[in-house]
Structures are given as C-alpha cells and as structure tokens.
XYZ file of C-alpha atoms in Angstrom:
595
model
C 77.900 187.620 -29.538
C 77.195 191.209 -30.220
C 77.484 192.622 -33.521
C 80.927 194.353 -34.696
C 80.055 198.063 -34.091
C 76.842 197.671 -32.594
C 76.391 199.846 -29.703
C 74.776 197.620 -26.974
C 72.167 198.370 -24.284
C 71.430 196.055 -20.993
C 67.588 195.844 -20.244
C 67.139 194.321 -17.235
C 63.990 194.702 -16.110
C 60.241 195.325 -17.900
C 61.045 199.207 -17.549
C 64.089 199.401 -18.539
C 63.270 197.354 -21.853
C 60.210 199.344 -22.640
C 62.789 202.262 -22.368
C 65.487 200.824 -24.370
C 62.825 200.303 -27.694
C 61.710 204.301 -26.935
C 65.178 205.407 -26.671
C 68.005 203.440 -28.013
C 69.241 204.900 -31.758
C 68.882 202.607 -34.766
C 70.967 199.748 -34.722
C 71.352 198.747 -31.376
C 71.462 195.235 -29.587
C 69.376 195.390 -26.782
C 71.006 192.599 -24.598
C 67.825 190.704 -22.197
C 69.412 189.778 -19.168
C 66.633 189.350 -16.485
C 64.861 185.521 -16.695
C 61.493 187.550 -16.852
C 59.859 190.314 -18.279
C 56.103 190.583 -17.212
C 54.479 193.226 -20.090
C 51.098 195.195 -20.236
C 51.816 196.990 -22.667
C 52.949 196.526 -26.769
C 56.534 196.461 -27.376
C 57.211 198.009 -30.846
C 59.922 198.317 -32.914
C 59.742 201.333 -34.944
C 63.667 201.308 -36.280
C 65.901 198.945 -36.797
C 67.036 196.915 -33.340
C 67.914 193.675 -32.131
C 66.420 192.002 -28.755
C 68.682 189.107 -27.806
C 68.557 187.372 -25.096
C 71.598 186.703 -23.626
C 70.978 183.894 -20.617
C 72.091 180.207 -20.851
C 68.078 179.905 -20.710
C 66.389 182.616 -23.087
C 64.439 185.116 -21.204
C 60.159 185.159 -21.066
C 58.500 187.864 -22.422
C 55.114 187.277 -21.190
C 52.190 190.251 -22.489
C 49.476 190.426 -19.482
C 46.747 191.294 -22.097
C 45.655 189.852 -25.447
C 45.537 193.788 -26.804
C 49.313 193.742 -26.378
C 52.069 192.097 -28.397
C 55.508 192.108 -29.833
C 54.939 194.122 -32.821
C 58.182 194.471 -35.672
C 57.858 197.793 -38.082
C 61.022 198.578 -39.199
C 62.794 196.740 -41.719
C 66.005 194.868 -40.467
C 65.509 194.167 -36.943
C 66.153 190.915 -35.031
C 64.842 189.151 -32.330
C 67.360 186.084 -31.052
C 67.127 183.755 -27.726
C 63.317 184.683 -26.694
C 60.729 182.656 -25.048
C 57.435 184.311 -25.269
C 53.855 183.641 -23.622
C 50.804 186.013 -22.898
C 47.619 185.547 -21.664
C 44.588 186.619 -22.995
C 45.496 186.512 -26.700
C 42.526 184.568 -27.414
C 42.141 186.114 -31.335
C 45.207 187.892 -31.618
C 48.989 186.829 -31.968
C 51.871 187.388 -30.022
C 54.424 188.490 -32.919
C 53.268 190.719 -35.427
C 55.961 191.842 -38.121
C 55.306 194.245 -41.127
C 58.845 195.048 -42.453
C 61.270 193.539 -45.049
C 64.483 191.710 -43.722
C 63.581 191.223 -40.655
C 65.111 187.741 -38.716
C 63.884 185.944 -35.950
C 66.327 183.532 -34.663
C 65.763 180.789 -31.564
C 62.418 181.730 -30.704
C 60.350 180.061 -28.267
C 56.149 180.539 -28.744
C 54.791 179.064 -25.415
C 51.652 178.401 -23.776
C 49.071 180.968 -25.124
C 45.265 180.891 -26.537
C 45.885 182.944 -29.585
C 48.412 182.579 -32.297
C 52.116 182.847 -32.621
C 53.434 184.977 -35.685
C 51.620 186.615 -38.189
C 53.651 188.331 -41.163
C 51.974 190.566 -43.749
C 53.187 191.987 -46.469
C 57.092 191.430 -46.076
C 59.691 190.594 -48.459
C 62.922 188.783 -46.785
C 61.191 187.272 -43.733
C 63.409 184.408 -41.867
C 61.998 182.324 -38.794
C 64.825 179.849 -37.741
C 65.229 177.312 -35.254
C 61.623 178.583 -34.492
C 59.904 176.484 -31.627
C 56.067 176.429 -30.316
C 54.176 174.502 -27.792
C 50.648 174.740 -26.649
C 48.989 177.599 -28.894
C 45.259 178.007 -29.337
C 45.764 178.739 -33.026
C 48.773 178.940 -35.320
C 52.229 178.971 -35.148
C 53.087 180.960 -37.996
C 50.804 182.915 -40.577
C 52.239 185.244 -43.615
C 49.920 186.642 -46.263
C 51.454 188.458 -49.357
C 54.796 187.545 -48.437
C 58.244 186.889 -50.565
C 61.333 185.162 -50.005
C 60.566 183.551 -46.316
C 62.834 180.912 -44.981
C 61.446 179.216 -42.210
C 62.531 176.190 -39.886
C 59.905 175.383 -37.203
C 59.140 172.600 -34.543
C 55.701 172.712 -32.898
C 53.655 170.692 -30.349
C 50.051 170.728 -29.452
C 49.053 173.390 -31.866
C 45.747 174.638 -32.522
C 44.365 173.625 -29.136
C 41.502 176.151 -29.315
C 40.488 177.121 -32.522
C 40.825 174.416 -35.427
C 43.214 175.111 -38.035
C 46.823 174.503 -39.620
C 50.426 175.134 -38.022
C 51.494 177.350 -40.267
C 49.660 179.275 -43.137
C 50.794 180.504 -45.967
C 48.271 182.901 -48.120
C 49.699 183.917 -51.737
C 53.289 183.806 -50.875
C 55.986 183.291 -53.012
C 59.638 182.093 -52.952
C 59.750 180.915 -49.935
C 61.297 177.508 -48.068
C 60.124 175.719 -45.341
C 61.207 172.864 -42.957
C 58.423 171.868 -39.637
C 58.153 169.051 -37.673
C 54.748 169.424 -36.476
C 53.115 166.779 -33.645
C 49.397 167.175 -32.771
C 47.781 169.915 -34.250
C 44.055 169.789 -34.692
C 44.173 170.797 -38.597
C 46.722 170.814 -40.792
C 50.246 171.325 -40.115
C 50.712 172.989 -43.597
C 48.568 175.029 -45.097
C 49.446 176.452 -48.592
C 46.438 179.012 -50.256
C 47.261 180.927 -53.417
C 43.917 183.041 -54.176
C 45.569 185.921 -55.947
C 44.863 184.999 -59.594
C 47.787 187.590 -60.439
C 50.020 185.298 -58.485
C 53.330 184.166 -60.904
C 53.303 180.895 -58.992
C 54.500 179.883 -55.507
C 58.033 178.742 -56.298
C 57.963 177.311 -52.780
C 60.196 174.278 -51.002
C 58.425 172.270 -48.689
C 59.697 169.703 -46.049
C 57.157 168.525 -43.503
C 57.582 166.094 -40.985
C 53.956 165.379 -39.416
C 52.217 163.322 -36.603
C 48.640 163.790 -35.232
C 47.201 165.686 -38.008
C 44.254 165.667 -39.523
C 46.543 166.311 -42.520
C 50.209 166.890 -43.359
C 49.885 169.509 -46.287
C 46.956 171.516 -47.366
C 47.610 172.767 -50.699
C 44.543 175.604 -51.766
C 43.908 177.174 -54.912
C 41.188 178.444 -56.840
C 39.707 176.934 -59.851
C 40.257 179.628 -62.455
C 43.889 180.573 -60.711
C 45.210 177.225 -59.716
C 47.858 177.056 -56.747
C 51.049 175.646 -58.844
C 55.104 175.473 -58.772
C 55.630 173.761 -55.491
C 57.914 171.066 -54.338
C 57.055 169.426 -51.515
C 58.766 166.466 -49.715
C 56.010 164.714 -46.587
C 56.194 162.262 -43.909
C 53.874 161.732 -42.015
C 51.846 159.561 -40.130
C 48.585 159.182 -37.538
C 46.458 161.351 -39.697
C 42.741 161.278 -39.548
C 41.282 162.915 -42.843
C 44.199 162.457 -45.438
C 47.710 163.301 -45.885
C 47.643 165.063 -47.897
C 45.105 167.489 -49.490
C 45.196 169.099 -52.943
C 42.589 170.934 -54.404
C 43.230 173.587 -57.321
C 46.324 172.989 -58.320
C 49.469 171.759 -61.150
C 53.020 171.318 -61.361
C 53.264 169.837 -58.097
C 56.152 167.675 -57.253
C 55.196 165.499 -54.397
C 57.431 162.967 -52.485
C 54.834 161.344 -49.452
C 56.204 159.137 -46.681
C 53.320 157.318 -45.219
C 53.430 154.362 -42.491
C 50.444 152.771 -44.298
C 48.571 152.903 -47.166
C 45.747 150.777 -46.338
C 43.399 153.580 -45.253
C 41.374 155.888 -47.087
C 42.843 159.401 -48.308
C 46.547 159.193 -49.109
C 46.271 161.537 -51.006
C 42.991 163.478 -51.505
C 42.321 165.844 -54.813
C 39.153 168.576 -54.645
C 38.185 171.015 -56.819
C 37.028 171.800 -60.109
C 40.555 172.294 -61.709
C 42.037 169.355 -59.382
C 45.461 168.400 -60.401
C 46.954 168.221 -63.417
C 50.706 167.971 -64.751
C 51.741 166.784 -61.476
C 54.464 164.113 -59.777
C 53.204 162.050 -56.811
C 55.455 159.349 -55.226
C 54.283 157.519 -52.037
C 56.694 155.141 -50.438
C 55.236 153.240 -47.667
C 55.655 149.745 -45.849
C 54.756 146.914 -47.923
C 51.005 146.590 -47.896
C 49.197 143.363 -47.842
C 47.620 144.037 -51.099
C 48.743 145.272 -54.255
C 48.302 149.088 -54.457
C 47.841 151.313 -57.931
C 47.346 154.834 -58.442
C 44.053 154.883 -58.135
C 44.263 153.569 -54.298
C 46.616 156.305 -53.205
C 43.736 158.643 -54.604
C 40.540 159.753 -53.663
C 38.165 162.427 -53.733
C 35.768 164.828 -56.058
C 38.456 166.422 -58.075
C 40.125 165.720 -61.359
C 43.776 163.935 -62.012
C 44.661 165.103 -65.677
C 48.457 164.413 -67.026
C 49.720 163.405 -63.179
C 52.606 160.963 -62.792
C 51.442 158.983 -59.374
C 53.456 156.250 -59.142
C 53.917 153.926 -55.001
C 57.500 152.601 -53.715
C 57.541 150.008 -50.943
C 59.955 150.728 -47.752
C 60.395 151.723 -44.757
C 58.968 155.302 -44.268
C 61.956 157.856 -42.705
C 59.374 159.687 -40.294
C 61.207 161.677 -37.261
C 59.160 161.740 -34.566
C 58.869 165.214 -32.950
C 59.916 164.729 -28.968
C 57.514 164.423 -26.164
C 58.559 167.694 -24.849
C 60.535 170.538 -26.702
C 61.167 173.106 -24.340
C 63.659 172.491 -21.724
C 63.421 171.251 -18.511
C 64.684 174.402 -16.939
C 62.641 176.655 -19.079
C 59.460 174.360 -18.424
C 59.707 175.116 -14.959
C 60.386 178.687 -15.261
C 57.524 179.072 -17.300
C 55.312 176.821 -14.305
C 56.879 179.128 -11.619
C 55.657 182.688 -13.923
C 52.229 180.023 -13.583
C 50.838 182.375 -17.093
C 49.931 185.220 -14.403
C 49.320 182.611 -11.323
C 47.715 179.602 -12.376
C 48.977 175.997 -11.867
C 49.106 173.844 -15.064
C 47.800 170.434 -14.745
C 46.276 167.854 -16.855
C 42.915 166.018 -15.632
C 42.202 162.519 -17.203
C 38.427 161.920 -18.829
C 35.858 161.888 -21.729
C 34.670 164.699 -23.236
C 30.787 164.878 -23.188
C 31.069 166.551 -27.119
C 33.048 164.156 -29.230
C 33.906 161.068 -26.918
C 37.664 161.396 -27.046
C 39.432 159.839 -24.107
C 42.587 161.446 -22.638
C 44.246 163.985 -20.235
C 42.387 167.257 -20.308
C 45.338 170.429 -19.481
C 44.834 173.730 -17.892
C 46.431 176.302 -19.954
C 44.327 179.492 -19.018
C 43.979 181.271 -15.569
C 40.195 180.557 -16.171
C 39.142 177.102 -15.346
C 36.329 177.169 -17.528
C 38.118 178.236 -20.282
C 40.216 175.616 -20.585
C 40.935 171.895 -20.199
C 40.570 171.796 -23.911
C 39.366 168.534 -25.550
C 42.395 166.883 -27.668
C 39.781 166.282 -30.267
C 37.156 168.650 -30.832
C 38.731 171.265 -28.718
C 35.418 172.224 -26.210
C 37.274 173.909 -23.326
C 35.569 172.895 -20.045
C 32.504 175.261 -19.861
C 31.255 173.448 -23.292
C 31.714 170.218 -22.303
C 29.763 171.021 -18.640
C 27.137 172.304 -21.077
C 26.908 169.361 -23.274
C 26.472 167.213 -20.134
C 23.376 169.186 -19.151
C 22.145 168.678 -22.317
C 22.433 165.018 -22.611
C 20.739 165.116 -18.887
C 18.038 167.417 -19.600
C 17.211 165.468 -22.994
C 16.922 162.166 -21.703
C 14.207 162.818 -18.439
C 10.536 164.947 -19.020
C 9.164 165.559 -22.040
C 12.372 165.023 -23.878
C 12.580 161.424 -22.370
C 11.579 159.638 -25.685
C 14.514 160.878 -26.754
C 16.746 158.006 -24.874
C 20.277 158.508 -22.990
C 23.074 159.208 -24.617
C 27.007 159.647 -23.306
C 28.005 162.087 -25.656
C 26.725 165.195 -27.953
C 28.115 162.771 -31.393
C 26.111 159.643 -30.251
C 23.183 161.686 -29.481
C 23.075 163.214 -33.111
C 24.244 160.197 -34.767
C 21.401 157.938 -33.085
C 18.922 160.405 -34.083
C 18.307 162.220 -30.622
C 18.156 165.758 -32.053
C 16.006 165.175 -35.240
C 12.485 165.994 -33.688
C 13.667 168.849 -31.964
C 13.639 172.523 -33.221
C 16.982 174.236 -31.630
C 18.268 177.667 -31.193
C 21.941 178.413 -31.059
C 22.755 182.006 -31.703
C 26.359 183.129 -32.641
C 28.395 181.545 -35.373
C 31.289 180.031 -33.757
C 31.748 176.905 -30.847
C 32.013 173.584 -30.392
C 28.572 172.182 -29.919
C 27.545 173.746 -33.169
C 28.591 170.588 -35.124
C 26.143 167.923 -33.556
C 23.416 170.782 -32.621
C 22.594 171.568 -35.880
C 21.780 167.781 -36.627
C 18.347 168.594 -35.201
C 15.183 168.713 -36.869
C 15.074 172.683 -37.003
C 18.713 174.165 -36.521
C 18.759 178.197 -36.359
C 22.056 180.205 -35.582
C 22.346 183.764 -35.966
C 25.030 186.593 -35.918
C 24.020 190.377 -34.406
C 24.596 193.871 -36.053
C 23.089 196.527 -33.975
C 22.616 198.388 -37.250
C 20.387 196.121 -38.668
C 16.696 194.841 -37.593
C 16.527 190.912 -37.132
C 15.496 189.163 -39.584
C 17.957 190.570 -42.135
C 19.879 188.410 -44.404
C 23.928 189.088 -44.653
C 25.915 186.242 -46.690
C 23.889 183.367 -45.555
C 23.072 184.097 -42.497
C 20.311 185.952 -40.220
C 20.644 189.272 -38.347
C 18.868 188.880 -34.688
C 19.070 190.955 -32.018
C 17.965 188.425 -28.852
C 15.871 191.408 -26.886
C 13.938 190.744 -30.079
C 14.364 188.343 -32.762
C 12.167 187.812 -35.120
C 10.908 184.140 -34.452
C 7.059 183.571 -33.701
C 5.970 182.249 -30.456
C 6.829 178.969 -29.681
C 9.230 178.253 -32.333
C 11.934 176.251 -30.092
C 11.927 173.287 -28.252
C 15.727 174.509 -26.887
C 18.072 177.722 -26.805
C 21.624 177.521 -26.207
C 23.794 180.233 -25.432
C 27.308 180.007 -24.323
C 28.505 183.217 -22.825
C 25.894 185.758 -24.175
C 24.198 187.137 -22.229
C 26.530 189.452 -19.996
C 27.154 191.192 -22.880
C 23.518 191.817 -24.145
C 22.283 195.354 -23.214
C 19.321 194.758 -21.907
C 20.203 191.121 -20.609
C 16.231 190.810 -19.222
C 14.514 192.218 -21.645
C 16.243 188.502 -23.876
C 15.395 186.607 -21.086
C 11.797 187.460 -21.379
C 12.253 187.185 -25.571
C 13.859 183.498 -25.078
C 10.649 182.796 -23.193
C 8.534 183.957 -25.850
C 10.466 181.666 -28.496
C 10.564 178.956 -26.429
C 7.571 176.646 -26.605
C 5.929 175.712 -23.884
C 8.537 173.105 -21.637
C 10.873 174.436 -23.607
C 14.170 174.767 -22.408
C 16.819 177.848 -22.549
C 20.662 175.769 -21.451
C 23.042 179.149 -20.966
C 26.186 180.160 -19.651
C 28.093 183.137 -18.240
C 30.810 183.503 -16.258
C 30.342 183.764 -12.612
C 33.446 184.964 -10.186
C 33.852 181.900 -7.567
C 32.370 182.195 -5.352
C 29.754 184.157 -7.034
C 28.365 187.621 -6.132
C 25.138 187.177 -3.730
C 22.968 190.028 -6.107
C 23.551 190.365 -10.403
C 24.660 193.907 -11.070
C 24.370 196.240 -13.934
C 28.009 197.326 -15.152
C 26.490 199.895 -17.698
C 23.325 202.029 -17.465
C 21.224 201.659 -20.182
C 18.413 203.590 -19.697
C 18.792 206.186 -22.380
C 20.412 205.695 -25.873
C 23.776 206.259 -25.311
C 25.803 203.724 -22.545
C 26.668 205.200 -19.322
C 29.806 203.403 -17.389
C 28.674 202.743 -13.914
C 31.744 200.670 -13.534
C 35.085 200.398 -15.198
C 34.250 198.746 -18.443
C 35.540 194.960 -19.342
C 35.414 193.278 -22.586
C 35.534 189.348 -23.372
C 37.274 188.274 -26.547
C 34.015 187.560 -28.959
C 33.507 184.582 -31.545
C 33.970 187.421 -34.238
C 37.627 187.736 -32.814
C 36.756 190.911 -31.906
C 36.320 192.080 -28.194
C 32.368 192.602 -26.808
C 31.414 195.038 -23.578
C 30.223 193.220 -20.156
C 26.896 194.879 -19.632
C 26.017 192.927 -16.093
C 27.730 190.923 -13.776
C 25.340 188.024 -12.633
C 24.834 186.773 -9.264
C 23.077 183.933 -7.098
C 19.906 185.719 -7.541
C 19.363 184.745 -11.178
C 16.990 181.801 -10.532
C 14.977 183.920 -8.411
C 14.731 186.593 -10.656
C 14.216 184.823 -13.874
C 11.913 182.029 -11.862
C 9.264 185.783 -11.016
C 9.477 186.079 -15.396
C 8.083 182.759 -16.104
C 11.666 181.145 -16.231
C 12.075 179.098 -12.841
C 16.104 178.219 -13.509
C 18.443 176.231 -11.392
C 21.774 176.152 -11.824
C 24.285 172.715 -12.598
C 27.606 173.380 -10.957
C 30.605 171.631 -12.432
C 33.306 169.834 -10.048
C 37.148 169.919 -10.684
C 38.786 168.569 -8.187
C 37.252 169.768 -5.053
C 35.817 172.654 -6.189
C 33.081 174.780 -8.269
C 35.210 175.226 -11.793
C 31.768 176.249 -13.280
C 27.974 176.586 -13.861
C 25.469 175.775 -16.286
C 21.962 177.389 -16.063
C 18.693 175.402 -16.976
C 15.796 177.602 -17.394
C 12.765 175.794 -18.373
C 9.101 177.704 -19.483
C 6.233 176.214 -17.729
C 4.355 173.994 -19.393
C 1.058 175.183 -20.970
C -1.569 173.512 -18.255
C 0.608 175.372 -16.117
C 0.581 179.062 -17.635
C -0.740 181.951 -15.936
C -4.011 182.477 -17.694
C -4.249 186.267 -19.144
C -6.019 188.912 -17.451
C-alpha cells in the first residue's frame, strides 16, 4: 500500500528504474513491477525514496558486477518486497547504507559470493523480516551504529570466506532476533573496541544450528564489551556456544541440546568475565554438571552467577529452504547470469568433509565450495595434486595420504620446506604444518625482504630467498596478474631446489587458447593496454590487473626454462572444470652444466 500523499512512480524495466532514482523528487514510492531487473551499474539513493516491490513474488534485483551495488545515502528511505543477487561481489556487499532512519523491510539476500548489508555510521537503522541464503560472507555488518532493530533468518552463510552472520562493531542500543542455520563462523558476532564506548545496551535473541558458535561476544581487555542481554539456543556447534572474551554485566540465558561436550560456554581474555549471569538449561545429562563444566577456556570468571537447569531445550529449527518455491525457480531461470545450479556429492581433498558440493558461481572453478573448510573447486583439484605429487619420486617417503589434514596431522609436511605466497586461502592451514612454512604479501613500493606487521614484502620476479631454499611453491591464481609472469617463473626455479616442485594455478578459458598472450605491454615503466584491461577480485579484497592470458603452450614454454610442466585437468561431470599445473626443476645429475 502506498503511502498517504506519496506521489508514486512505476519502474518497469532496468531503465526505467535507473531513471526513476535520477529523477523522481524526494519522497516518492518507486513501485517495482517487472519480476527482473538485470543491473550493471550502482543504484543510489541520494534523497529520500522508497523501492517497493509490488508483485505477489518480490522482484530480483540482480548487479552484473561486484563494483556495483544498492547503495542508501539519504536519510529516510525504504526499501520493501526485494529479492536481491549479483555476481561477482566476491569482497564487496550488495547493500550499502550510510544514512539515519533508513528501513529495510522483507528483504531477500540471495545467492552471491560477497556479503549482504553493511551499515556504517547510522543512527535509526531497521532490517525486518530480513532473509538470506547462500552468501560467501555475511549477512549483515554495522560498525558505529545506534538504535538498530533487526529480525533476520539466514541459511548457508559464509560459504566462502569464514566468518559470523551478522557483525556488530561498537554499536549501541540496538535489538536483534536471527535464526541462523549453517554458517561457517559464528552466527553472532558482538565486538566493542571503542574504549569510549558507554556500553552496548543491546537485546539479543539467537536461534542457531551448524555453527561453529552461536554468539561471539569481543571486547578488549582495558575496555571490556559489557551491558548485553542475550537469550541462545542453539545446537550442532563445533567450537563452543558460546564465546566470551573481554567482557561484564552480561546476562546470558543458553539453550543447549547437550552439555556433555567441551565448550558450553568458553571465556578468553585477560579481563574475561566478571559480574555476569549465565543460565544453561539443557536435557538431563548422565552426569551431574557444576559450573565449572559449563566453562572452559584461558580467561577469568570473577563475581559471575553460572548456575545449569535441566529440560527440554526450545530450539526452532530454521527450514530446509527459506525462499519460496516460486522465487527459487525464478532465481534458477535468471541462472546468476546463465549458469545452472547444482550440487555434486564427494570428499573434499582439504579437510575430509563428506557431502554435496553446490555451484553457486558462473565459474566452475570457483565454486562447489566445501561445507567445511570452504576450498571452492580449484583448491581442492590443487590439494589432490599435491597429495599425488607427494606420495611418488623423491617425495615418496613421505607415504599416501587422502586428504591435506591427514597429511599434516601424520607428519607428511614436516621435512619439507614450502612456499605459499599471498596471505589468504584454504590450503594455508595444513601447508604451513611443514618443516619450513614461508608466505608473503607484495607492495610494489617496497623491495622484498621488507618486514610490514609480521609479515615479508616479496615481489616473485625477485624475492629475496637464496637458491634452493624450497622443496615446493604453491600459487593459486598468481601468476596472470604478475607483470612480468616469466621473469617469476624463472625466479621460482631459482628458489626451488633441485626436484623441487612449483604446484600453480590460473584460470584458463575452456577450451583454452592454443598460444599464452600478453594483455599489457610491459616493456617500459609505465603499463601499456594492448587489450581491454580485466581485474580478478584479490585476497586483499581489493581488485588486481590480468597481465597475460595463458594458453596450451605453457608446458612448452616453461619446459625450454628449465621447468618441463604438465598440466592435471580436473573432471566435473563430463567435462574439463579445471587445471592444475606441475612444474618440476630437474634434478641436479640432470642440470645443464654452465658454460
């Protein structure tokens, strides 16, 4: 129903919406008619509108591009009866609001890499009957916010990045109500940092399953998080349920389905908790419980009140499926810019989690994201190399192993010195269980080498290893973007000892081109487009330049360097999905002798 006195404009297709924000006067309802609205561009509202969809089904806004978004800067606006979706949005969100009062009511986040919401810096911020499925990071982040009400139901959040449902970062006043099922973090996250902070006054009511835990509540030991009320069920966690570290005058009321694992309730930090209420109701355990078995961890309990109550737990279970069925196959017809979505069954080669693996990315590679450590195909075709290529020639002592975990666990890794540069991805975790574990970050203004908050400055066309530091290099998706992608090769072979191996990545088109092709000339200082330029979203969540496209001739070319390479492809199906590249240095009876 339209506001009394509103004036009202129809939008009923992409153009005529992009229009309508340019155009329409302050105040209006701009009414969404059309089932689909396919955007490259940002839609911003600059003064104060409403976008209401007005179908028995809400209409999709879905963003072509992860640079574009739905972005609220005017204070008062509205957006009511939307389903929204992009592709691309690997690092970046598909909401974005930085004004007071504004109301988002019936919203549906669907189906994208990236996040859902992010709100910064508002005062009056509502989110209701707010529902997400399938996001690559969270639903719902505000930082420096007051007075937020928010009511939010979310499935399978978190799929590609590991982290909570929704975050809250030195907020105050604010209420919140989420049923949250299978998120690969926390579904609550609560940080107060701001020592100036007057306390979070907040109202919690979480309803959790498939976490690894329920609540999250962060603060720092000098400016403790404190005045929160928080009422949890939950159950199926896998770290604890709940996690407080920093923090007093908590009033916490847990619903847990058992209490006879570790980490009820789990307390960290040098402050811990102190002048606090805990009740836990669970089942009745087989064994008597006290406080001290609902709690656990490094941090202190000073002046806390944590009592147990036996009975049934009241946990709702979040539903299979939230959207519905009509909009589910809507949103499978739109096919996220033509792809199919499926789910594959099998084990990923990182972790060892069993399950159905889903497509939720045009790029094949890209996704088919683990339920458990979230390695998206491409990883998980690289781990499988690895296990192969560590278990035959001069790696064979090493023994066979199924997955990346068992192979660091049983000690695979410990006489090997490995090279992973970046900072961010999946194999990091079991990689760095090796004997000699170096990762790096690059900063074109500074030489490698250089130390910046912990970590080491190189620049792969030359690092500042010896020779022959590295029994293995892995790079995942590198390389196009390096400038002078040969002049690494040949530095990788120099850091490599000899049967070393280099186990690398980069997308290939499918089928791929016959000859590797430079997209930039870089023969003088300054980058010269040869063709139209492409970026990748980065590890840095930042976007990175493809330098060179690379083709079948790659093992050739490498192979005249020293580097004879041959390529693993990866079946889906019945066909190529992707590639992993072996490149191995020859052995030293079998090095060219100098001169």
């Amino acid at each position: 129903m339209a506001d009394a006195g509103s004036p009202i404009v129809t939008a009923s297709s992409s153009e005529e919406l992009i229009d309508a924000l340019a155009e329409a006067p302050e105040g209006t309802v701009v009414a969404l008619d059309a089932p689909h609205y396919h955007l490259a561009t940002t839609l911003a509202l600059t003064r104060r509108l409403t976008l209401r969809g007005v179908r028995a089904e809400p209409p999709i806004l879905s963003f072509s591009d992860g640079r574009y978004a739905l972005s609220v800067q005017a204070a008062g606006c509205r957006l009511e009866a939307l389903a929204i979706t992009g592709l691309g949005h690997r690092s970046t969100v598909l909401v974005e609001v930085a004004a007071d009062d504004c109301t988002l009511d019936r919203i549906l986040l669907l189906r994208a890499q990236g996040g859902g919401i992010r709100v910064e810096g508002c005062r009056g911020f509502a989110a209701l009957a707010l529902i997400a499925e399938d996001l690559g990071q969270e639903v719902l982040s505000a930082f420096g916010c007051r007075d937020l009400r928010i009511a939010v139901r979310g499935r399978a959040i978190a799929r590609r990045v590991a982290g909570p449902a929704i975050r809250l970062v030195d907020c105050r006043g604010f209420s919140l109500d989420a049923d949250i099922d299978d998120v690969h973090g926390s579904a609550v996250t609560v940080e107060q940092i701001d020592a100036a902070c007057a306390g979070l006054d907040g109202q919690l009511i979480i309803r959790a399953h498939q976490v690894q835990r329920a609540l999250s509540l962060l603060g720092r030991r000098e400016a403790p998080a404190h005045a929160l009320r928080a009422q949890v069920s939950v159950r199926n966690w896998t770290d604890c349920a709940v996690l407080l570290s920093n923090a007093r005058d908590v009033d916490l009321q847990l619903s847990v389905d058992t209490v006879e694992q570790p980490a009820v309730v789990r307390l960290n930090g040098g402050f811990g908790l102190r002048d606090s209420t805990i009740l836990v109701t669970s089942p009745e355990p087989g064994n008597a419980v006290t406080a001290a078995d609902l709690v656990s961890g490094t941090g202190r309990s000073e002046n806390n009140d944590i009592r147990h109550r036996t009975r049934a737990p009241e946990i709702e279970t979040v539903p299979a499926r939230l959207l519905p069925p009509a909009l589910d196959q809507r949103l499978s017809e739109i096919g996220n810019a033509g792809f199919h979505v499926y789910d594959v069954p099998g084990r990923c080669s990182l972790c060892g989690w069993e399950g159905p693996f889903r497509r939720t990315h045009p790029s094949e590679r890209e996704t088919f994201a683990c339920g458990a450590c979230r390695a998206a195909l491409r990883y998980r075709g690289q781990a499988e190399v690895l296990l192969d290529q560590l278990g035959q020639g001069r790696f064979a002592t090493q023994g066979r192993f199924a997955t990346l975990a068992e192979l660091a666990e049983g000690g695979g890794l410990t006489g090997l010195a490995v090279f992973e540069p970046g900072v961010s991805g999946p194999l990091r975790p079991w990689l760095r269980r090796a004997g000699l574990y170096e990762q790096s970050f690059y900063d074109p203004a500074l030489p490698s080498g250089t130390r910046r908050d912990g970590l080491v400055c190189q620049d792969l066309m030359a690092t500042s290893f010896a020779d022959a530091s590295f029994d293995l290099v892995v790079t995942s998706d590198i390389f196009e973007h390096i400038r002078k992608p040969f002049a690494a090769f040949a530095e990788i072979g120099r850091i490599l000892k000899p049967g070393g191996m280099h186990i690398w990545t980069v997308p290939l088109g499918m089928p791929p081109p016959d000859e590797t092709r430079a997209r930039v000339d870089t023969s003088e200082a300054q980058d010269r487009m040869i063709l139209p330029p492409v970026y990748h979203g980065s590890g840095t969540d930042g976007l990175s330049l493809v330098y060179t496209d690379f083709g079948r001739d790659i093992g050739r070319l490498l192979a005249a360097m020293g580097l004879p390479t041959h390529a693993v492809r990866h079946g889906l199906r019945d066909h190529v999905a992707g590639v992993t590249f072996v490149s191995v240095k020859a052995p030293a009876s079998e090095e060219t002798p100098a001169g």
